[in-house]
CSV table of C-alpha atoms in Angstrom, one decimal:
chain,number,residue,atom,x,y,z
A,140,MET,CA,119.2,132.7,102.8
A,141,ASP,CA,115.7,131.9,104.1
A,142,HIS,CA,114.2,133.0,100.8
A,143,LEU,CA,116.0,130.2,99.0
A,144,LEU,CA,114.5,127.4,101.0
A,145,ASN,CA,111.9,125.1,99.3
A,146,LYS,CA,108.6,127.0,99.4
A,147,ARG,CA,106.6,123.7,99.4
A,148,VAL,CA,108.5,122.6,102.6
A,149,LYS,CA,108.0,126.0,104.2
A,150,ASP,CA,104.3,125.9,103.4
A,151,ILE,CA,103.6,122.6,105.2
A,152,GLN,CA,103.1,122.5,109.0
A,153,ILE,CA,104.4,120.2,111.8
A,154,SER,CA,101.6,117.7,112.6
A,155,GLY,CA,99.0,119.1,114.9
A,156,ILE,CA,99.2,115.8,116.9
A,157,ARG,CA,102.9,116.2,117.6
A,158,LYS,CA,102.5,119.9,118.2
A,159,PHE,CA,99.9,119.3,121.0
A,160,TYR,CA,101.8,116.3,122.3
A,161,ASN,CA,104.9,118.4,122.8
A,162,MET,CA,102.9,121.1,124.5
A,163,VAL,CA,101.8,118.6,127.2
A,164,SER,CA,105.4,118.3,128.3
A,165,ASN,CA,105.1,121.8,129.8
A,166,TYR,CA,102.4,120.7,132.1
A,167,LYS,CA,103.7,118.6,135.0
A,168,ASP,CA,101.4,115.7,135.9
A,169,ALA,CA,99.1,116.2,132.9
A,170,ILE,CA,97.0,113.3,131.8
A,171,SER,CA,97.9,112.8,128.1
A,172,LEU,CA,95.2,111.2,125.9
A,173,THR,CA,97.0,112.3,122.8
A,174,ILE,CA,99.4,110.2,120.9
A,175,GLY,CA,98.9,106.8,119.3
A,176,GLN,CA,101.5,105.1,121.5
A,177,PRO,CA,100.5,101.6,122.9
A,178,ASP,CA,101.0,101.5,126.6
A,179,PHE,CA,102.0,97.8,126.5
A,180,PRO,CA,105.7,96.9,126.6
A,181,THR,CA,107.1,95.2,123.5
A,182,PRO,CA,106.8,91.4,124.3
A,183,ASP,CA,109.9,90.0,125.9
A,184,HIS,CA,110.6,87.4,123.2
A,185,ILE,CA,110.8,90.1,120.6
A,186,LYS,CA,113.2,92.1,122.7
A,187,ASP,CA,115.3,89.0,123.2
A,188,ALA,CA,115.4,88.5,119.4
A,189,ALA,CA,116.8,92.0,119.0
A,190,LYS,CA,119.4,91.4,121.7
A,191,LEU,CA,120.4,88.1,120.0
A,192,ALA,CA,120.7,89.9,116.7
A,193,LEU,CA,123.1,92.3,118.3
A,194,ASP,CA,125.1,89.5,119.9
A,195,ASN,CA,125.3,87.7,116.5
A,196,ASN,CA,126.6,90.9,114.8
A,197,LYS,CA,123.5,91.4,112.6
A,198,THR,CA,124.5,95.0,112.4
A,199,VAL,CA,125.2,95.4,108.7
A,200,TYR,CA,123.2,96.5,105.7
A,201,THR,CA,120.5,94.1,104.6
A,202,HIS,CA,119.0,93.7,101.2
A,203,ASN,CA,117.3,97.0,100.2
A,204,ALA,CA,113.9,95.4,100.5
A,205,GLY,CA,114.7,93.7,103.9
A,206,ILE,CA,115.9,90.3,104.9
A,207,ILE,CA,114.2,87.6,102.9
A,208,GLU,CA,113.2,85.7,106.0
A,209,LEU,CA,111.1,88.7,107.2
A,210,ARG,CA,109.6,89.3,103.7
A,211,LYS,CA,108.5,85.6,103.7
A,212,ALA,CA,107.0,86.0,107.2
A,213,ILE,CA,105.1,89.1,106.0
A,214,SER,CA,103.9,87.1,103.0
A,215,ASN,CA,102.7,84.3,105.2
A,216,TYR,CA,101.0,86.7,107.6
A,217,TYR,CA,99.0,88.4,104.9
A,218,LYS,CA,97.6,85.1,103.7
A,219,LYS,CA,95.0,85.3,106.5
A,220,TYR,CA,93.6,88.3,104.6
A,221,ASN,CA,93.3,86.1,101.5
A,222,LEU,CA,96.2,87.8,99.8
A,223,GLU,CA,99.3,86.3,98.2
A,224,TYR,CA,102.4,88.5,97.8
A,225,ASN,CA,105.7,87.3,96.4
A,226,PRO,CA,108.4,88.0,99.0
A,227,GLU,CA,111.0,88.3,96.3
A,228,ASP,CA,109.6,91.3,94.5
A,229,GLU,CA,106.3,92.4,96.0
A,230,ILE,CA,107.2,93.3,99.6
A,231,ILE,CA,109.5,96.1,100.9
A,232,VAL,CA,110.4,96.5,104.6
A,233,THR,CA,110.5,100.2,105.4
A,234,ASN,CA,111.4,102.6,108.2
A,235,GLY,CA,108.0,102.5,109.7
A,236,ALA,CA,104.7,102.8,107.9
A,237,SER,CA,105.3,106.5,107.4
A,238,GLU,CA,108.2,105.7,105.1
A,239,ALA,CA,106.0,103.2,103.3
A,240,ILE,CA,103.4,105.9,102.7
A,241,TYR,CA,106.1,108.3,101.5
A,242,ILE,CA,107.7,106.0,98.9
A,243,ALA,CA,104.3,104.8,97.7
A,244,LEU,CA,103.1,108.4,97.0
A,245,ASN,CA,106.4,109.4,95.5
A,246,THR,CA,106.1,106.5,93.1
A,247,ILE,CA,102.6,107.1,91.8
A,248,LEU,CA,102.0,110.9,92.1
A,249,GLU,CA,102.9,113.6,89.7
A,250,LYS,CA,102.4,117.4,89.6
A,251,ASP,CA,98.7,118.5,89.5
A,252,CYS,CA,97.2,115.1,89.9
A,253,GLU,CA,94.6,114.6,92.7
A,254,VAL,CA,94.4,112.3,95.7
A,255,ILE,CA,91.1,111.6,97.3
A,256,LEU,CA,91.1,111.4,101.1
A,257,PRO,CA,88.3,110.6,103.6
A,258,ALA,CA,88.1,113.4,106.1
A,259,PRO,CA,88.7,113.8,109.0
A,260,VAL,CA,91.9,111.9,108.4
A,261,TYR,CA,95.4,111.2,109.7
A,262,PRO,CA,97.6,114.3,108.9
A,263,GLY,CA,100.5,112.4,107.5
A,264,TYR,CA,99.2,112.1,104.0
A,265,GLU,CA,98.5,115.7,102.9
A,266,PRO,CA,102.1,117.1,103.4
A,267,VAL,CA,103.6,114.4,101.2
A,268,ILE,CA,100.9,115.0,98.6
A,269,LYS,CA,101.7,118.7,98.6
A,270,LEU,CA,105.4,118.2,98.5
A,271,LEU,CA,104.9,116.3,95.3
A,272,GLU,CA,102.8,119.2,93.9
A,273,ALA,CA,99.7,117.1,93.8
A,274,LYS,CA,96.4,118.1,95.2
A,275,PRO,CA,94.5,116.6,98.2
A,276,VAL,CA,90.8,116.3,97.7
A,277,TYR,CA,88.8,115.8,100.9
A,278,VAL,CA,85.6,113.7,101.0
A,279,ASP,CA,83.4,114.8,103.9
A,280,THR,CA,82.5,111.7,105.9
A,281,THR,CA,81.1,113.5,109.0
A,282,LYS,CA,77.5,113.0,108.0
A,283,ASN,CA,78.1,109.3,107.3
A,284,ASP,CA,79.5,108.1,110.7
A,285,PHE,CA,83.0,108.9,109.3
A,286,LYS,CA,82.7,106.2,106.6
A,287,ILE,CA,83.9,106.8,103.0
A,288,THR,CA,81.7,105.0,100.5
A,289,ALA,CA,81.6,104.5,96.8
A,290,GLU,CA,78.6,107.0,96.7
A,291,LEU,CA,80.6,109.7,98.4
A,292,ILE,CA,83.7,109.1,96.3
A,293,LYS,CA,81.9,109.3,92.9
A,294,PRO,CA,81.3,113.1,92.7
A,295,HIS,CA,85.0,113.7,93.4
A,296,LEU,CA,86.4,111.6,90.6
A,297,THR,CA,88.0,113.6,87.8
A,298,ASP,CA,90.4,112.9,84.9
A,299,LYS,CA,93.1,114.1,87.3
A,300,THR,CA,92.3,111.6,90.1
A,301,ARG,CA,95.4,109.4,90.5
A,302,CYS,CA,94.9,107.8,93.9
A,303,ILE,CA,92.3,107.2,96.7
A,304,ILE,CA,93.6,106.7,100.2
A,305,ILE,CA,91.6,104.3,102.4
A,306,PRO,CA,92.7,104.1,106.1
A,307,SER,CA,90.8,101.3,107.8
A,308,PRO,CA,90.6,101.2,110.8
A,309,SER,CA,90.9,105.0,110.7
A,310,ASN,CA,92.9,107.4,112.6
A,311,PRO,CA,91.4,109.6,114.2
A,312,THR,CA,87.9,108.1,114.2
A,313,GLY,CA,88.6,104.4,114.8
A,314,VAL,CA,85.9,103.6,112.2
A,315,MET,CA,86.6,100.8,109.7
A,316,LEU,CA,84.9,99.6,106.5
A,317,ASN,CA,83.3,96.2,106.3
A,318,LYS,CA,83.7,93.8,103.4
A,319,ASN,CA,80.6,94.9,101.5
A,320,GLU,CA,81.5,98.6,101.8
A,321,LEU,CA,85.0,97.9,100.4
A,322,LEU,CA,83.6,95.8,97.6
A,323,GLU,CA,81.4,98.6,96.5
A,324,ILE,CA,84.5,100.9,96.3
A,325,ALA,CA,86.3,98.2,94.4
A,326,LYS,CA,83.5,97.9,91.9
A,327,LEU,CA,83.5,101.7,91.4
A,328,LEU,CA,87.3,101.8,90.7
A,329,LYS,CA,87.8,98.5,88.8
A,330,ASP,CA,87.8,100.0,85.3
A,331,LYS,CA,89.5,103.3,86.3
A,332,ASP,CA,93.2,104.1,86.1
A,333,ILE,CA,93.3,105.1,89.8
A,334,PHE,CA,95.5,103.6,92.4
A,335,ILE,CA,94.3,102.7,95.9
A,336,LEU,CA,96.5,103.3,98.9
A,337,SER,CA,95.2,101.0,101.7
A,338,ASP,CA,96.6,102.0,105.1
A,339,GLU,CA,96.1,98.9,107.3
A,340,ILE,CA,98.4,99.8,110.2
A,341,TYR,CA,95.6,99.1,112.7
A,342,SER,CA,94.3,95.9,111.0
A,343,GLU,CA,95.0,93.8,114.1
A,344,LEU,CA,93.0,96.1,116.3
A,345,SER,CA,89.5,95.4,115.0
A,346,TYR,CA,86.7,94.7,117.6
A,347,ASP,CA,83.4,94.2,116.0
A,348,PHE,CA,84.2,92.3,112.7
A,349,GLU,CA,87.2,91.0,110.9
A,350,HIS,CA,89.5,93.3,109.0
A,351,THR,CA,89.2,93.1,105.2
A,352,SER,CA,91.9,94.4,102.8
A,353,ILE,CA,90.5,96.0,99.7
A,354,ALA,CA,93.4,94.4,97.9
A,355,SER,CA,91.7,91.0,98.4
A,356,PHE,CA,89.2,91.9,95.7
A,357,LYS,CA,90.6,90.7,92.4
A,358,GLU,CA,89.0,93.7,90.6
A,359,VAL,CA,91.5,96.1,92.2
A,360,PHE,CA,94.5,93.9,93.3
A,361,ASP,CA,96.7,95.2,90.5
A,362,LYS,CA,96.1,98.9,91.4
A,363,THR,CA,96.3,98.6,95.2
A,364,ILE,CA,99.2,99.4,97.5
A,365,VAL,CA,98.9,98.1,101.0
A,366,ILE,CA,100.6,99.8,104.0
A,367,ASN,CA,101.2,98.0,107.3
A,368,GLY,CA,103.7,97.6,110.1
A,369,LEU,CA,104.5,96.3,113.6
A,370,SER,CA,104.1,99.5,115.6
A,371,LYS,CA,100.5,99.1,116.7
A,372,SER,CA,100.0,95.3,116.5
A,373,HIS,CA,103.1,94.4,118.6
A,374,SER,CA,103.8,97.7,120.4
A,375,MET,CA,107.0,98.2,118.5
A,376,THR,CA,106.7,101.9,117.6
A,377,GLY,CA,110.4,102.7,118.4
A,378,PHE,CA,111.6,99.7,116.3
A,379,ARG,CA,110.4,101.6,113.2
A,380,ILE,CA,109.3,98.6,111.1
A,381,GLY,CA,106.7,99.1,108.4
A,382,TYR,CA,106.2,97.4,105.1
A,383,VAL,CA,104.5,97.9,101.8
A,384,LEU,CA,102.8,95.3,99.6
A,385,SER,CA,102.0,95.8,96.0
A,386,PRO,CA,102.2,94.1,92.6
A,387,SER,CA,105.8,93.8,91.3
A,388,TYR,CA,105.4,96.4,88.6
A,389,ILE,CA,104.8,99.0,91.4
A,390,SER,CA,107.3,97.5,93.9
A,391,LYS,CA,110.2,97.6,91.4
A,392,GLU,CA,109.7,101.4,91.1
A,393,MET,CA,109.1,102.0,94.9
A,394,ILE,CA,112.4,100.2,95.8
A,395,LYS,CA,114.3,102.9,93.9
A,396,VAL,CA,112.8,105.7,96.1
A,397,HIS,CA,113.3,103.5,99.2
A,398,GLN,CA,117.0,102.8,98.5
A,399,TYR,CA,117.9,106.4,97.9
A,400,ILE,CA,116.4,107.8,101.1
A,401,ASN,CA,117.0,104.9,103.5
A,402,SER,CA,119.1,102.0,102.0
A,403,CYS,CA,117.3,99.5,104.3
A,404,ALA,CA,115.4,99.3,107.5
A,405,CYS,CA,117.3,98.9,110.7
A,406,SER,CA,118.8,95.3,110.7
A,407,ILE,CA,118.3,94.7,114.4
A,408,SER,CA,114.7,95.8,114.1
A,409,GLN,CA,114.1,93.5,111.2
A,410,TYR,CA,115.2,90.4,113.2
A,411,ALA,CA,112.9,91.6,116.1
A,412,ALA,CA,110.0,91.9,113.5
A,413,LEU,CA,110.8,88.4,112.2
A,414,GLU,CA,110.3,87.0,115.7
A,415,ALA,CA,107.1,89.0,116.0
A,416,LEU,CA,105.7,87.6,112.8
A,417,THR,CA,106.7,84.0,113.4
A,418,ASN,CA,106.5,83.3,117.2
A,419,GLY,CA,104.4,86.3,118.2
A,420,LEU,CA,101.3,86.0,116.0
A,421,LEU,CA,99.1,85.9,119.1
A,422,ASP,CA,100.8,88.7,121.0
A,423,CYS,CA,98.2,91.2,119.9
A,424,ASN,CA,95.3,89.3,121.3
A,425,ILE,CA,95.8,90.4,124.9
A,426,MET,CA,96.3,94.0,123.9
A,427,LYS,CA,93.3,93.9,121.6
A,428,GLU,CA,91.0,92.6,124.3
A,429,GLU,CA,92.1,95.3,126.7
A,430,TYR,CA,91.7,98.0,124.1
A,431,LYS,CA,88.1,96.7,123.4
A,432,LYS,CA,87.3,97.0,127.1
A,433,ARG,CA,88.7,100.6,127.1
A,434,ARG,CA,86.8,101.4,124.0
A,435,ASP,CA,83.5,100.4,125.6
A,436,PHE,CA,84.3,102.2,128.8
A,437,VAL,CA,85.3,105.5,127.1
A,438,TYR,CA,82.3,105.3,124.7
A,439,LYS,CA,79.8,104.8,127.5
A,440,LYS,CA,81.3,107.7,129.5
A,441,LEU,CA,81.3,110.1,126.6
A,442,ILE,CA,77.6,109.3,125.7
A,443,LYS,CA,76.7,109.8,129.4
A,444,MET,CA,78.3,113.2,129.2
A,445,GLY,CA,76.0,114.0,126.4
A,446,LEU,CA,78.6,114.1,123.6
A,447,ASP,CA,77.7,112.9,120.2
A,448,THR,CA,80.1,110.1,119.5
A,449,VAL,CA,80.4,107.5,116.8
A,450,LYS,CA,81.5,104.1,118.3
A,451,PRO,CA,84.8,103.1,116.8
A,452,ASN,CA,85.3,99.6,115.4
A,453,GLY,CA,89.1,99.5,115.6
A,454,ALA,CA,92.4,101.3,116.4
A,455,PHE,CA,92.5,103.0,119.8
A,456,TYR,CA,90.9,106.4,119.1
A,457,ILE,CA,87.5,108.0,119.6
A,458,PHE,CA,86.4,111.2,118.0
A,459,PRO,CA,83.5,112.9,119.9
A,460,SER,CA,81.8,116.1,118.7
A,461,ILE,CA,82.1,119.3,120.8
A,462,LYS,CA,80.1,121.4,118.3
A,463,LYS,CA,77.3,122.0,120.8
A,464,PHE,CA,79.6,124.1,123.0
A,465,ASN,CA,80.3,126.7,120.2
A,466,ILE,CA,84.1,126.7,120.8
A,467,ASN,CA,86.7,125.7,118.3
A,468,SER,CA,88.6,122.5,118.8
A,469,LEU,CA,92.0,124.2,119.5
A,470,GLU,CA,90.6,126.6,122.1
A,471,PHE,CA,88.8,123.7,123.7
A,472,ALA,CA,91.9,121.6,123.9
A,473,VAL,CA,94.1,124.4,125.2
A,474,LYS,CA,91.6,125.4,127.9
A,475,LEU,CA,91.1,121.7,128.9
A,476,LEU,CA,94.9,121.4,129.3
A,477,GLU,CA,95.3,124.7,131.2
A,478,THR,CA,92.4,124.2,133.6
A,479,GLN,CA,92.2,120.4,134.1
A,480,LYS,CA,95.6,119.2,133.0
A,481,VAL,CA,94.1,116.8,130.5
A,482,ALA,CA,95.4,116.7,126.9
A,483,VAL,CA,93.4,115.7,123.9
A,484,ILE,CA,94.1,116.4,120.2
A,485,PRO,CA,92.0,119.2,118.6
A,486,GLY,CA,90.0,117.9,115.7
A,487,ASP,CA,91.3,120.5,113.2
A,488,ALA,CA,94.6,118.6,113.3
A,489,PHE,CA,92.9,116.1,111.0
A,490,SER,CA,91.9,118.5,108.2
A,491,PRO,CA,89.4,121.4,108.3
A,492,LEU,CA,86.6,118.8,108.4
A,493,GLY,CA,87.8,117.7,111.8
A,494,GLU,CA,86.9,121.1,113.3
A,495,GLY,CA,84.2,120.6,116.0
A,496,TYR,CA,85.7,117.4,117.3
A,497,ILE,CA,88.5,116.2,119.6
A,498,ARG,CA,90.5,113.0,119.4
A,499,ILE,CA,90.9,110.9,122.5
A,500,SER,CA,93.4,108.1,122.5
A,501,TYR,CA,92.5,105.2,124.8
A,502,ALA,CA,95.9,103.6,124.7
A,503,SER,CA,96.1,104.2,128.5
A,504,SER,CA,95.0,102.2,131.5
A,505,ILE,CA,91.3,102.2,132.6
A,506,GLU,CA,92.5,104.1,135.8
A,507,ILE,CA,94.1,106.9,133.7
A,508,LEU,CA,91.2,107.0,131.4
A,509,LYS,CA,88.7,107.2,134.3
A,510,LYS,CA,90.7,110.2,135.8
A,511,GLY,CA,91.0,111.9,132.5
A,512,LEU,CA,87.3,111.5,131.6
A,513,GLU,CA,86.2,112.8,135.1
A,514,LYS,CA,88.2,115.9,134.5
A,515,ILE,CA,86.8,116.3,131.0
A,516,GLN,CA,83.3,116.1,132.4
A,517,LYS,CA,84.1,118.7,135.0
A,518,PHE,CA,85.4,120.9,132.2
A,519,LEU,CA,82.3,120.4,130.1
A,520,GLU,CA,80.1,121.4,133.1
A,521,GLY,CA,82.0,124.6,133.3
A,522,LEU,CA,81.3,125.3,129.6
A,523,SER,CA,77.6,124.6,130.0
C-alpha cells in the first residue's frame, strides 16, 4: 500500500535539527549545543497558574480562537510594538508557533504560487509550502551578513510571488533586521499583492536594538501576518502556546483551518500563558541578560578560533562558517560528535545555502558552553 501514500508527504524530510538532536541520544555524556530549548525553568508563578487551572477544572474546550482573556492580554502585549489588534477577531491562539505558521500558509497559498525565503533559514517553512504545492524561492543572504533586504528581494519578485517570510530575529543565524531595513522592505511591497509572514517568536530576545515588527508600518499592515508565542520568551516550549495576529479578513479564514485540525489550544496552557502575559512581562529580562552574556562569550571564542562568524543580534543561535576546512557540514558535525562528543547542527539543515556553516545553540550554561567550545577547538586543530 506504500504506493498509495501522498507523494508530497513522502518527498519531505524530517527536520535536520531533530534528526541530529535524536542522534545525540546515542552518545552518552555528549554535550548538546543543538536544539532551541531554553535551559531556564518555566517561572514558578506560571506553573502555579497551570496547577490552579487544573484544580478549577479549566479542562474543557475553549473558544476556537482561545480564551478571550488571553487574546486581550496578547493584544495589550503587542501595543509595545506600536500595533493594535482586536482580540475579538484578529488574534488566534494556536498549538505553538508551528501551528500558527501552518494555518497561515494554508490560508494564503495555492498551487504553483511562490514564497520568498531568506536563506539560510529555519526548516519548518519549506515542507508546509511544498505540501501545499507552492514553490519556495530562496534569497541568498550569506554575502550580506545573513540579512534579507529590499534590494535582495527585488530580483526574485514575479507575478507568482504570493508571500515573503521574514524571521527576525532569525533561526539559525540570530540576525535581526532594524527599523530602517524593515521600512525599505515595506516600501518595496506596499503596492504589491504579496503577503508578509513575519515570524517574531524570538522578539523578546534582542540584544543590540529594539525589535520592530514590519506590521507596524501602515503601508503593509493589511497584508502582514505576525507569528509569535511563549516558548522562547517564557521558556514554555512544552506548553505549546503560539499565536497569530492579522487583519480580520485574514483571521476569519485562518480560524477555519485552525478549528478543523486543532479545535483549540490546550486550555490549561492558555491559563498559564495568560499569567505569563499579565504578571510575567518581566520574566524574560533575566533570561535575556544571561543569553547576551553567553552570546558575547561564544562569539569571542569562535573568533579566537579563527572562524568567520557574524555576531547575532538576537535569539540564542550563532552560525559560524567552516568553509575553510573543505569538509561538508554534515560530515563535520558527525565527526565532531564521534570524536569529541559535542553536537552541533549541520548548516545544510537550513537549506542548501546553509552548507559550509554549523549552528551552535547557546541556550546552555557558560560552563557547558566553555567545555563544548574547548572540544570544538581541539577538533578544529585536528582538521588543520
